[in-house]
Short mmCIF file of C-alpha atoms in Angstrom, two decimals:
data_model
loop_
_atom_site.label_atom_id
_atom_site.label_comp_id
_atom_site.label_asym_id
_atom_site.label_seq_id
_atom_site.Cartn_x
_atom_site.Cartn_y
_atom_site.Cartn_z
CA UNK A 7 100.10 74.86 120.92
CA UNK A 8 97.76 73.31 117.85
CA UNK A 9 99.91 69.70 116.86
CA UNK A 10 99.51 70.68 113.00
CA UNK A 11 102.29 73.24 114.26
CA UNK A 12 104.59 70.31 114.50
CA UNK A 13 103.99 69.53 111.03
CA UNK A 14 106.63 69.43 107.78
CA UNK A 15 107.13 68.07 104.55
CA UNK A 16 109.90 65.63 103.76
CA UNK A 17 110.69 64.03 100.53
CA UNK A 18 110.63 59.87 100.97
CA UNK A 19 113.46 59.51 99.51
CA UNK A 20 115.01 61.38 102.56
CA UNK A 21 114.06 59.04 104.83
CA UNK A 22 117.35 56.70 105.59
CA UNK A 23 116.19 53.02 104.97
CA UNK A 24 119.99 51.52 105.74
CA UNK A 25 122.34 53.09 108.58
CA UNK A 26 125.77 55.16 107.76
CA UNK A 27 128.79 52.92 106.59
CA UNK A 28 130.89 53.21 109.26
CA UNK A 29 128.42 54.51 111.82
CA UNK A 30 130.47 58.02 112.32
CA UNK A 31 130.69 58.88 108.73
CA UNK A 32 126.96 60.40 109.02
CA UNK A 33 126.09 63.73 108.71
CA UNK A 34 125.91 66.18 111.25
CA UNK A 35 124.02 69.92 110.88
CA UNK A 36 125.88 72.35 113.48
CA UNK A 37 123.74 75.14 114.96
CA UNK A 38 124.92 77.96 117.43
CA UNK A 39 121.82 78.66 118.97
CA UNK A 40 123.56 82.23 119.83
CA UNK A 41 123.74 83.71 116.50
CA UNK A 42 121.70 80.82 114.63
CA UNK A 43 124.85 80.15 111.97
CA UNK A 44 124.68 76.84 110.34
CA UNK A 45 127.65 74.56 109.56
CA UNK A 46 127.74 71.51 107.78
CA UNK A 47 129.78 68.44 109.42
CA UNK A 48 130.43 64.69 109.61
CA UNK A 49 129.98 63.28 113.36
CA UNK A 50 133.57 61.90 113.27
CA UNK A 51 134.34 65.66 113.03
CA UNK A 52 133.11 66.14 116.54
CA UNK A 53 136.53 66.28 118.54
CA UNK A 54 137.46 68.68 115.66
CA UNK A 55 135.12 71.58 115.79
CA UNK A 56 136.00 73.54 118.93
CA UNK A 57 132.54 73.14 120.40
CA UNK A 58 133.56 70.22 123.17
CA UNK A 59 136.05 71.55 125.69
CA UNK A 60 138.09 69.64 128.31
CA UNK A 61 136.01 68.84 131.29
CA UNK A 62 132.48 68.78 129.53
CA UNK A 63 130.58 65.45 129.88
CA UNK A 64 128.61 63.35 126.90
CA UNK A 65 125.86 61.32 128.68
CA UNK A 66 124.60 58.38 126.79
CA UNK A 67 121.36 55.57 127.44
CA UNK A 68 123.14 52.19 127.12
CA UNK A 69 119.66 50.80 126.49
CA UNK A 70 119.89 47.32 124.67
CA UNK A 71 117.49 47.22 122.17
CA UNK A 72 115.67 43.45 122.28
CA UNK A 73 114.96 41.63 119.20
CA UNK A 74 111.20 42.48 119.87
CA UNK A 75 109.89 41.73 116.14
CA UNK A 76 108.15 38.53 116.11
CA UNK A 77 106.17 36.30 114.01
CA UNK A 78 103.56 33.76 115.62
CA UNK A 79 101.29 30.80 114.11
CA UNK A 80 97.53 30.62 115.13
CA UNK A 81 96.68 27.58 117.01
CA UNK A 82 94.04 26.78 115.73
CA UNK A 83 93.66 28.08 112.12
CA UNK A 84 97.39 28.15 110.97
CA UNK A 85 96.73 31.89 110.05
CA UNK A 86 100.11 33.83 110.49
CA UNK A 87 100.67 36.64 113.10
CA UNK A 88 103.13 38.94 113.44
CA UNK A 89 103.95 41.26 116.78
CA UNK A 90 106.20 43.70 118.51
CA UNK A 91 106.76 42.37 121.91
CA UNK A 92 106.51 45.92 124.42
CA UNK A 93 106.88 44.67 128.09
CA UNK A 94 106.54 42.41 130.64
CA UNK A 95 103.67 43.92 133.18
CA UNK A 96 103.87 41.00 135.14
CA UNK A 97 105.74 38.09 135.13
CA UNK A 98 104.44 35.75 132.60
CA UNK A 99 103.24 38.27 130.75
CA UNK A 100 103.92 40.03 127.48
CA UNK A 101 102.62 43.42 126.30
CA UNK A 102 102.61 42.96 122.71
CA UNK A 103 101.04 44.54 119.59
CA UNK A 104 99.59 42.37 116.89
CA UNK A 105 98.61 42.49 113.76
CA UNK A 106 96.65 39.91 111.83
CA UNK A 107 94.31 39.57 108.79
CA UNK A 108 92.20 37.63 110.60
CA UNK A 109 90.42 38.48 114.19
CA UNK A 110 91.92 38.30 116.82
CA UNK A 111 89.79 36.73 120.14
CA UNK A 112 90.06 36.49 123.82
CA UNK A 113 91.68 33.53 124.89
CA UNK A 114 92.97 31.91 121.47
CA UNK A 115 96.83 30.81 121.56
CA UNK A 116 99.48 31.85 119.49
CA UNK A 117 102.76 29.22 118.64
CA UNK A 118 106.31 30.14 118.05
CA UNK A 119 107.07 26.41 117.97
CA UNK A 120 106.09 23.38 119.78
CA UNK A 121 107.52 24.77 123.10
CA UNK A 122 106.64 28.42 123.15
CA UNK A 123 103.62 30.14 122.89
CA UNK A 124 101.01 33.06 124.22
CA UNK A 125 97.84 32.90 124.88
CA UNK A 126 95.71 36.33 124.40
CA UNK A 127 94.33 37.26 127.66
CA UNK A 128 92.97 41.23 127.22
CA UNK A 129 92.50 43.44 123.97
CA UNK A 130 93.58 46.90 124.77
CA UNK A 131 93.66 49.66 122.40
CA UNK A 132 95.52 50.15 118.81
CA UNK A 133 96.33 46.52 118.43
CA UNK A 134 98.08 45.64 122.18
CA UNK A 135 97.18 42.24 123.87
CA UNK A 136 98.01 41.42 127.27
CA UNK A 137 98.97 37.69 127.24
CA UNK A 138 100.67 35.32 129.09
CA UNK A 139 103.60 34.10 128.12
CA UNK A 140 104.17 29.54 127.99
CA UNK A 141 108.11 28.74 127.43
CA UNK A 142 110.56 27.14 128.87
CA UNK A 143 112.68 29.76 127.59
CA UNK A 144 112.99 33.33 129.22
CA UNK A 145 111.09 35.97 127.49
CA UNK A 146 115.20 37.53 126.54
CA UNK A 147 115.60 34.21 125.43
CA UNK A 148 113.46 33.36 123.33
CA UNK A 149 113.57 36.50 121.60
CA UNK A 150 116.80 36.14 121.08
CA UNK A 151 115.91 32.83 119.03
CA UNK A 152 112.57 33.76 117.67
CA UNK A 153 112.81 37.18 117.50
CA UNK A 154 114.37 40.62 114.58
CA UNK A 155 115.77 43.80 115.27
CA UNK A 156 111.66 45.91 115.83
CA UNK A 157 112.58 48.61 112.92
CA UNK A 158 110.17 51.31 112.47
CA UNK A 159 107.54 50.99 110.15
CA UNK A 160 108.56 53.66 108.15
CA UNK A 161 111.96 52.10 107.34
CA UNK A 162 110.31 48.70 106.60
CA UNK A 163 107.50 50.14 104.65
CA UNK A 164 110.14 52.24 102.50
CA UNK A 165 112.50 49.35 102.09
CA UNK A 166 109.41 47.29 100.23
CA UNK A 167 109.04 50.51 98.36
CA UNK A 168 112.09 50.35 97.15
CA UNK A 169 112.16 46.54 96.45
CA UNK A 170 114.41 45.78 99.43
CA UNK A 171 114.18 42.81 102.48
CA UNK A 172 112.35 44.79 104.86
CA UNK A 173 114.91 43.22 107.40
CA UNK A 174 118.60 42.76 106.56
CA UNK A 175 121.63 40.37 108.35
CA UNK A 176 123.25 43.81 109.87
CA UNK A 177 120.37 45.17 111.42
CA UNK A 178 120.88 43.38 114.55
CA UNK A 179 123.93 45.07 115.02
CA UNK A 180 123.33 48.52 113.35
CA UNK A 181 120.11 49.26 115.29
CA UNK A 182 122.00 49.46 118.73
CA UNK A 183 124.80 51.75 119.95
CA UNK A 184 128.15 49.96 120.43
CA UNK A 185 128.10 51.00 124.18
CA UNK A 186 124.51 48.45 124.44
CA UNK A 187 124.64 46.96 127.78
CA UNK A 188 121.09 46.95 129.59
CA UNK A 189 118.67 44.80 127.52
CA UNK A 190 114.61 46.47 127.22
CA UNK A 191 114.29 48.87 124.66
CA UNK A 192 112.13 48.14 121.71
CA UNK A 193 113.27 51.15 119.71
CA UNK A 194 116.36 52.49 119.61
CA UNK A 195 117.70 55.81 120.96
CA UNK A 196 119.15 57.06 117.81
CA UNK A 197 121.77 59.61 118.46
CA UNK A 198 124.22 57.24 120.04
CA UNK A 199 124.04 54.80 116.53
CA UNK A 200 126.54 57.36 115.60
CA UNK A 201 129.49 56.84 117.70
CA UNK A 202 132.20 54.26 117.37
CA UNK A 203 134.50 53.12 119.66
CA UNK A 204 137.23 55.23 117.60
CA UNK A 205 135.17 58.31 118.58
CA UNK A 206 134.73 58.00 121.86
CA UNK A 207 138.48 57.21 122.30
CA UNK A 208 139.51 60.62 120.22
CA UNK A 209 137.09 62.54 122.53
CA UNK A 210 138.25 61.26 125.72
CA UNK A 211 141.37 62.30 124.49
CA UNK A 212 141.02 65.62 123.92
CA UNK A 213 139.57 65.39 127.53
CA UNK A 214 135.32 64.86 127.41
CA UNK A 215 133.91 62.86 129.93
CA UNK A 216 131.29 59.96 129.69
CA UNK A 217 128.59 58.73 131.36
CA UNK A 218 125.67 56.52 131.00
CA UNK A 219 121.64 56.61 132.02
CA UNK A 220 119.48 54.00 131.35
CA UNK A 221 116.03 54.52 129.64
CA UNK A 222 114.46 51.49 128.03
CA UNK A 223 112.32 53.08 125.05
CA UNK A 224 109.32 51.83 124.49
CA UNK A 225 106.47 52.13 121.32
CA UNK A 226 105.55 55.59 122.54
CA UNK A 227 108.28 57.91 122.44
CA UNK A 228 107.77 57.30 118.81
CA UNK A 229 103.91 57.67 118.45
CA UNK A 230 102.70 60.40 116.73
CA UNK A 231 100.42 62.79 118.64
CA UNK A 232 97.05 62.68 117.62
CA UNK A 233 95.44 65.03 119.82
CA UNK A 234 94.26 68.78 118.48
CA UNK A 235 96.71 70.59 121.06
CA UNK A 236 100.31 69.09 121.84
CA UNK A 237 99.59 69.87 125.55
CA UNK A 238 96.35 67.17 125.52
CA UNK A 239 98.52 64.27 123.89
CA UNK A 240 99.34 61.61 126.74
CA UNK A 241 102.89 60.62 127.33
CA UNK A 242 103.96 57.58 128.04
CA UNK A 243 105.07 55.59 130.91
CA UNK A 244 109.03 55.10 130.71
CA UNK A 245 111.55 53.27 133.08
CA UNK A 246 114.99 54.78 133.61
CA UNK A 247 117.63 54.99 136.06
CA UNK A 248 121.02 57.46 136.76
CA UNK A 249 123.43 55.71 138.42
CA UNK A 250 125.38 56.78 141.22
CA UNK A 251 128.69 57.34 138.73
CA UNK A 252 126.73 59.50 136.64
CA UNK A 253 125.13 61.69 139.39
CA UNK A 254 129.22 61.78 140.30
CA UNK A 255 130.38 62.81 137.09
CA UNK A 256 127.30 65.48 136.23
CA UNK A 257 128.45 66.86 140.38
CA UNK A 258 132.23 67.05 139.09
CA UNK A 259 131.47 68.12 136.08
CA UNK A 260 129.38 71.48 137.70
CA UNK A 261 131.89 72.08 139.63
CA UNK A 262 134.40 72.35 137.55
CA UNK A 263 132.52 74.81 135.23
CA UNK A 264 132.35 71.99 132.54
CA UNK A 265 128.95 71.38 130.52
CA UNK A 266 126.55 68.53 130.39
CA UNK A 267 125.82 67.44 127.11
CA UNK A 268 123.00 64.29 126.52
CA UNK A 269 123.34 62.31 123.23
CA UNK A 270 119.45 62.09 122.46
CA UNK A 271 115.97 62.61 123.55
CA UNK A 272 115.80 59.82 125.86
CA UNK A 273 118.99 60.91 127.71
CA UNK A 274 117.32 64.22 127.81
CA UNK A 275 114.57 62.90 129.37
CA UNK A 276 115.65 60.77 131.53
CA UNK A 277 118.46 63.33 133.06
CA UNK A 278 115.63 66.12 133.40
CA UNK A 279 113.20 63.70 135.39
CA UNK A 280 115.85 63.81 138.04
CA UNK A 281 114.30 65.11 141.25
CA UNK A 282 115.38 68.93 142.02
CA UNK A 283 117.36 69.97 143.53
CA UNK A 284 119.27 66.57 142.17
CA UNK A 285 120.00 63.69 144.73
CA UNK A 286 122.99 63.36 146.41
CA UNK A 287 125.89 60.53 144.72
CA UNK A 288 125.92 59.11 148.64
CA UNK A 289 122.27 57.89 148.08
CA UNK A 290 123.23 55.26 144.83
CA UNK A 291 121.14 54.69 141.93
CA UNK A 292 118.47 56.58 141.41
CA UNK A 293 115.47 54.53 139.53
CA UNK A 294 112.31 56.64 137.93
CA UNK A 295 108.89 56.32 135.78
CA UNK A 296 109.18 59.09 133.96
CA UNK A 297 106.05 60.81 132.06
CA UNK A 298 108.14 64.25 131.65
CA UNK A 299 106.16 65.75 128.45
CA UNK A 300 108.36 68.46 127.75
CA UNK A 301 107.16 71.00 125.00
CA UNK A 302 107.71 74.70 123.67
CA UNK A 303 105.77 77.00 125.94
CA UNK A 304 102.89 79.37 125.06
CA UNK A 305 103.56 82.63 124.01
CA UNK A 306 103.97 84.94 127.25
CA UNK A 307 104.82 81.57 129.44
CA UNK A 308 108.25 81.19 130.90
CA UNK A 309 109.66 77.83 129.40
CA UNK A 310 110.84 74.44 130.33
CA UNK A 311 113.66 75.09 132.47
CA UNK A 312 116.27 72.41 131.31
CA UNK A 313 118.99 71.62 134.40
CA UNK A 314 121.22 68.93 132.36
CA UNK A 315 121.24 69.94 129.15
CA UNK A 316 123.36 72.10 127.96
CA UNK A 317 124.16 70.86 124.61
CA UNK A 318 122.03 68.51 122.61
CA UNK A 319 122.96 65.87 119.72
CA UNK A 320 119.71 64.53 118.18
CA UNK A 321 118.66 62.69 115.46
CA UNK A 322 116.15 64.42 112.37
CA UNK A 323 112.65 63.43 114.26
CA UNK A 324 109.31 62.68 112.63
CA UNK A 325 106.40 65.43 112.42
CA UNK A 326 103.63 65.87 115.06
CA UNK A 327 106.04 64.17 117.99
CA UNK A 328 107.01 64.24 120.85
CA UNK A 329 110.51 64.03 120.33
CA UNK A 330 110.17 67.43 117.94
CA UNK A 331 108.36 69.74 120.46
CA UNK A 332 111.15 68.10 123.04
CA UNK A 333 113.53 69.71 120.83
CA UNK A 334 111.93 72.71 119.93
CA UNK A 335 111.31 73.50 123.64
CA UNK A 336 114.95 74.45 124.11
CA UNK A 337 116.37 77.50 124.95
CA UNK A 338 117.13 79.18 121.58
CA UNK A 339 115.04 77.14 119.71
CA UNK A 340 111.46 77.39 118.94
CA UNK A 341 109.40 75.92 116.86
CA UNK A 342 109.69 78.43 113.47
CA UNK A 343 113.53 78.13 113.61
CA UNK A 344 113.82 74.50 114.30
CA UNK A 345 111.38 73.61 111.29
CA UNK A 346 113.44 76.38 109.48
CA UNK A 347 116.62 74.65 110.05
CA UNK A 348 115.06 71.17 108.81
CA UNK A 349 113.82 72.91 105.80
CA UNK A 350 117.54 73.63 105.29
CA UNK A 351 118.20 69.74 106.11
CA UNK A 352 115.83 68.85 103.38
CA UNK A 353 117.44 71.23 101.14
CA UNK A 354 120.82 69.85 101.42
CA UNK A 355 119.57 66.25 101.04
CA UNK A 356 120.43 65.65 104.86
CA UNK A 357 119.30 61.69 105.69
CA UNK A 358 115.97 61.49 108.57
CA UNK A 359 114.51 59.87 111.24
CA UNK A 360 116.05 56.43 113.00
CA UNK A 361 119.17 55.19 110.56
CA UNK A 362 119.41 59.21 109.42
CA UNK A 363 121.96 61.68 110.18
CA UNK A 364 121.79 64.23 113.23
CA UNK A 365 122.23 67.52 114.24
CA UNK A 366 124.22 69.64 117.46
CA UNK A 367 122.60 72.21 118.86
CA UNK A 368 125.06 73.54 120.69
#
């Protein structure tokens, strides 16, 4: 399919620049795939609305997202630098974009302080460096120190719009999930922002199951695709792992007749990388690179066929991605109604993209 197909137009002003005070008080868009009615909710209302039944099973990514926004001093010219750490290929290494007004060269190092610095080993493409990495810290820790919550450009950029600190004293906190427990992620899988500890407690009580996945986002489930045809855009390289309690619960769940029902994208993806038929529990963890593109089939074609997902919650995603034609490929879906029912977000002034409000598609 042509990428301009992915396309929409969304007021600025739509676009969330601070999360939802408290996190479940959000906005949540209800679709029955079924009969395509629309219904209007907040996401504490989710033990309230009939759709989650006794047995089902919410599966989250307990990625930790790392302070990964830093800001560096030129050795040797005192020009400043700033950079989203990505990875560590190696050890001693960083992965990092960087962004200067000055050039950038082979081999020049870059200070945090008189203990820690970089040095710039390899320009790749759009901006990333290879370097290696001089601290007595760990990289975790000196992040920690040095380093801000990475928000999205288009929440920074917005904020300055709007004559705000493009970084504010909650964001630490507010751009992870309260269930956070497996540090790598330089973006944030959205969805779960949503749920507080409250929450989950009212729908384990009416009987839902949890479970967690691990997927430690990096720049690219983000990136917009650039190339003329979705099919041609190249996915990115993602680590995740199901561990053996979840490949339990998702068995017990099956068997019981009960649903399985990923809280965003990255859950999505990680869950439907699983080998098929899916490995037994007895085997323990299993641990993946995943570069599952999944995207709305041609005309004629039979269609992704989705084994864990059953249900989706997901966040309002940005034109031309990945994460849309993830979506759209659904069953029930399609692109025309799923830009038809964010036409209808717009409409009713519904909050987008990483601090926005979401929608259910059950």
């Amino acid at each position: 399919m042509r990428t301009d197909e992915l396309d929409y137009q969304l007021p600025s002003d739509l676009i969330a620049t601070e999360p939802a005070q408290p996190r479940d008080s959000a906005r949540l868009m209800v679709i029955d795939r079924k009969t395509g009615r629309i219904s209007h909710h907040q996401v504490r209302d989710l033990p309230d609305l009939g759709i989650f039944r006794p047995g089902d099973l919410l599966v989250f990514n307990q990625s930790k997202v790392v302070p990964a926004y830093v800001e560096l001093t030129r050795t040797a010219t005192g020009g400043h630098v700033t950079g989203l750490y990505l990875s560590s290929p190696q050890s001693n290494q960083w992965s990092i974009l960087l962004e200067s007004r000055g050039k950038l060269q082979e081999g020049e190092w870059l200070h945090f302080d008189d203990e820690s610095s970089i040095q710039l080993l390899t320009r790749c493409e759009n901006g990333r460096w290879i370097a290696s990495f001089h601290s007595p810290l760990s990289t975790l820790e000196l992040l920690d120190r040095k380093g801000s919550p990475p928000l999205p450009p288009y929440i920074r950029k917005q904020r300055q719009a709007m004559q705000m600190p493009a970084l504010g004293p909650a964001d630490r906190d507010r751009y992870n999930t309260v269930y956070a427990s497996q540090s790598g992620s330089v973006a944030a899988p959205t969805a779960g922002l949503h749920f507080t500890e409250d929450l989950l407690s009212r729908l384990e009580a009416i009987g839902v199951q949890k479970a967690m996945v691990t997927l430690h986002v990096g720049l690219g489930t983000f990136a917009p695709i650039r190339t003329e045809n979705v099919e041609d855009h190249p996915i990115h390289n993602e680590i995740c792992c199901v561990p053996r309690a979840t490949l339990e619960a998702i068995a017990r769940t099956r068997a019981a007749g009960g649903r399985v029902i990923p809280v965003g994208t990255t859950t999505v993806r990680t869950l439907e990388s699983l080998p098929r038929p899916m490995p037994s529990p007895e085997d323990g963890d299993v641990n993946l690179d995943t570069r599952l593109f999944i995207t709305p089939a041609p005309p004629g074609q039979r269609g992704f066929e989705f084994q864990h997902t059953d249900i989706l919650m997901t966040n309002f995603h940005l034109p031309r991605s990945s994460l849309l034609a993830l979506v759209a490929a659904l069953p029930g879906v399609g692109v025309p109604n799923l830009l038809g029912w964010y036409r209808q977000a717009v409409e009713n002034r519904y909050r987008f993209y990483s601090y926005g409000d979401a929608m259910l598609l059950a």
